[in-house]
Amino acid sequence: MSQKTPQSMKPATAAKKLGVYLPATPAEFQEGPITRAALDELMNEPPEWLVALRQNGPHPRPVVAQKLNVSISGLARGGVEEALTTEQINALLADRPQWLQNERASMAAVRAEEARVRDAAAQKAAEGRAGSR
């Protein structure tokens, strides 16, 4: 029986799964493929560099968008094209520029509509179950 090779992924994929900005990771992380076992180890017992990177950044755009409570498209509309540090994100939250206020309101409206649609679908499903008895 042949020996199975461990499943591996590109550093960019591993960085995305870890929620970190690849250019800010150590060179040894960026240089070669990451095995699934190595990724699991990083997730379960993060080294100091990973803890610091998650805490202080720079953060990738999806993390920045989440922390600002806007969409990734909203970041682009606001002119945020690069990774931001936690300090920069906190400064934006403190200053609340107009674009951020607009994008947060837009995100809130989208989430409210998604909740309304979800509730309507659940109501319709409940009515369907009650009617089939």
PDB file of C-alpha atoms in Angstrom, residues 42-121:
ATOM      1  CA  LEU A  42      -1.090  27.061  14.103  1.00  0.00           C
ATOM      2  CA  MET A  43      -4.807  27.342  14.862  1.00  0.00           C
ATOM      3  CA  ASN A  44      -4.692  25.329  18.082  1.00  0.00           C
ATOM      4  CA  GLU A  45      -1.392  26.626  19.454  1.00  0.00           C
ATOM      5  CA  PRO A  46      -0.668  29.926  17.706  1.00  0.00           C
ATOM      6  CA  PRO A  47       2.956  31.091  17.909  1.00  0.00           C
ATOM      7  CA  GLU A  48       3.792  34.531  19.234  1.00  0.00           C
ATOM      8  CA  TRP A  49       3.997  36.088  15.742  1.00  0.00           C
ATOM      9  CA  LEU A  50       0.482  34.885  14.894  1.00  0.00           C
ATOM     10  CA  VAL A  51      -1.006  36.151  18.159  1.00  0.00           C
ATOM     11  CA  ALA A  52       0.651  39.558  17.636  1.00  0.00           C
ATOM     12  CA  LEU A  53      -0.450  39.723  13.993  1.00  0.00           C
ATOM     13  CA  ARG A  54      -4.062  38.905  14.867  1.00  0.00           C
ATOM     14  CA  GLN A  55      -4.043  41.429  17.684  1.00  0.00           C
ATOM     15  CA  ASN A  56      -2.207  44.358  16.075  1.00  0.00           C
ATOM     16  CA  GLY A  57      -2.350  43.743  12.316  1.00  0.00           C
ATOM     17  CA  PRO A  58      -1.915  44.655   9.631  1.00  0.00           C
ATOM     18  CA  HIS A  59      -5.208  42.920   8.942  1.00  0.00           C
ATOM     19  CA  PRO A  60      -6.425  41.697   5.534  1.00  0.00           C
ATOM     20  CA  ARG A  61      -9.381  43.488   3.973  1.00  0.00           C
ATOM     21  CA  PRO A  62     -12.019  40.921   5.058  1.00  0.00           C
ATOM     22  CA  VAL A  63     -10.939  41.338   8.689  1.00  0.00           C
ATOM     23  CA  VAL A  64     -10.842  45.143   8.332  1.00  0.00           C
ATOM     24  CA  ALA A  65     -14.355  45.085   6.847  1.00  0.00           C
ATOM     25  CA  GLN A  66     -15.614  42.899   9.694  1.00  0.00           C
ATOM     26  CA  LYS A  67     -14.053  45.106  12.375  1.00  0.00           C
ATOM     27  CA  LEU A  68     -15.532  48.246  10.771  1.00  0.00           C
ATOM     28  CA  ASN A  69     -18.890  46.497  10.211  1.00  0.00           C
ATOM     29  CA  VAL A  70     -18.916  47.249   6.477  1.00  0.00           C
ATOM     30  CA  SER A  71     -18.605  45.191   3.308  1.00  0.00           C
ATOM     31  CA  ILE A  72     -15.362  44.727   1.406  1.00  0.00           C
ATOM     32  CA  SER A  73     -16.954  46.736  -1.419  1.00  0.00           C
ATOM     33  CA  GLY A  74     -17.730  49.448   1.119  1.00  0.00           C
ATOM     34  CA  LEU A  75     -14.040  49.602   2.009  1.00  0.00           C
ATOM     35  CA  ALA A  76     -13.194  50.138  -1.648  1.00  0.00           C
ATOM     36  CA  ARG A  77     -15.848  52.847  -1.991  1.00  0.00           C
ATOM     37  CA  GLY A  78     -14.337  54.491   1.098  1.00  0.00           C
ATOM     38  CA  GLY A  79     -10.884  54.451  -0.481  1.00  0.00           C
ATOM     39  CA  VAL A  80      -9.442  51.756   1.805  1.00  0.00           C
ATOM     40  CA  GLU A  81      -7.426  49.557  -0.548  1.00  0.00           C
ATOM     41  CA  GLU A  82      -4.629  48.336   1.754  1.00  0.00           C
ATOM     42  CA  ALA A  83      -4.368  46.347   4.944  1.00  0.00           C
ATOM     43  CA  LEU A  84      -4.900  48.334   8.134  1.00  0.00           C
ATOM     44  CA  THR A  85      -3.499  47.931  11.625  1.00  0.00           C
ATOM     45  CA  THR A  86      -5.719  47.715  14.686  1.00  0.00           C
ATOM     46  CA  GLU A  87      -4.640  51.253  15.582  1.00  0.00           C
ATOM     47  CA  GLN A  88      -5.762  52.561  12.165  1.00  0.00           C
ATOM     48  CA  ILE A  89      -9.086  50.722  12.462  1.00  0.00           C
ATOM     49  CA  ASN A  90      -9.674  52.172  15.939  1.00  0.00           C
ATOM     50  CA  ALA A  91      -8.857  55.657  14.614  1.00  0.00           C
ATOM     51  CA  LEU A  92     -11.467  55.245  11.857  1.00  0.00           C
ATOM     52  CA  LEU A  93     -14.032  54.053  14.395  1.00  0.00           C
ATOM     53  CA  ALA A  94     -13.271  57.044  16.608  1.00  0.00           C
ATOM     54  CA  ASP A  95     -13.362  59.608  13.766  1.00  0.00           C
ATOM     55  CA  ARG A  96     -16.344  58.054  11.936  1.00  0.00           C
ATOM     56  CA  PRO A  97     -15.789  59.642   8.522  1.00  0.00           C
ATOM     57  CA  GLN A  98     -18.918  60.143   6.405  1.00  0.00           C
ATOM     58  CA  TRP A  99     -18.127  57.213   4.087  1.00  0.00           C
ATOM     59  CA  LEU A 100     -17.896  54.896   7.112  1.00  0.00           C
ATOM     60  CA  GLN A 101     -21.219  56.111   8.489  1.00  0.00           C
ATOM     61  CA  ASN A 102     -22.848  55.586   5.084  1.00  0.00           C
ATOM     62  CA  GLU A 103     -21.390  52.100   4.624  1.00  0.00           C
ATOM     63  CA  ARG A 104     -22.340  51.006   8.139  1.00  0.00           C
ATOM     64  CA  ALA A 105     -25.916  52.209   7.544  1.00  0.00           C
ATOM     65  CA  SER A 106     -25.965  50.352   4.239  1.00  0.00           C
ATOM     66  CA  MET A 107     -24.682  47.158   5.886  1.00  0.00           C
ATOM     67  CA  ALA A 108     -27.317  47.458   8.623  1.00  0.00           C
ATOM     68  CA  ALA A 109     -30.048  47.817   5.985  1.00  0.00           C
ATOM     69  CA  VAL A 110     -28.774  44.763   4.100  1.00  0.00           C
ATOM     70  CA  ARG A 111     -28.701  42.683   7.283  1.00  0.00           C
ATOM     71  CA  ALA A 112     -32.207  43.832   8.244  1.00  0.00           C
ATOM     72  CA  GLU A 113     -33.513  42.838   4.816  1.00  0.00           C
ATOM     73  CA  GLU A 114     -31.779  39.452   5.028  1.00  0.00           C
ATOM     74  CA  ALA A 115     -33.398  38.884   8.439  1.00  0.00           C
ATOM     75  CA  ARG A 116     -36.815  39.910   7.073  1.00  0.00           C
ATOM     76  CA  VAL A 117     -36.488  37.481   4.145  1.00  0.00           C
ATOM     77  CA  ARG A 118     -35.282  34.698   6.445  1.00  0.00           C
ATOM     78  CA  ASP A 119     -38.194  35.291   8.853  1.00  0.00           C
ATOM     79  CA  ALA A 120     -40.717  35.358   5.979  1.00  0.00           C
ATOM     80  CA  ALA A 121     -39.334  32.064   4.645  1.00  0.00           C
TER      81      ALA A 121
END
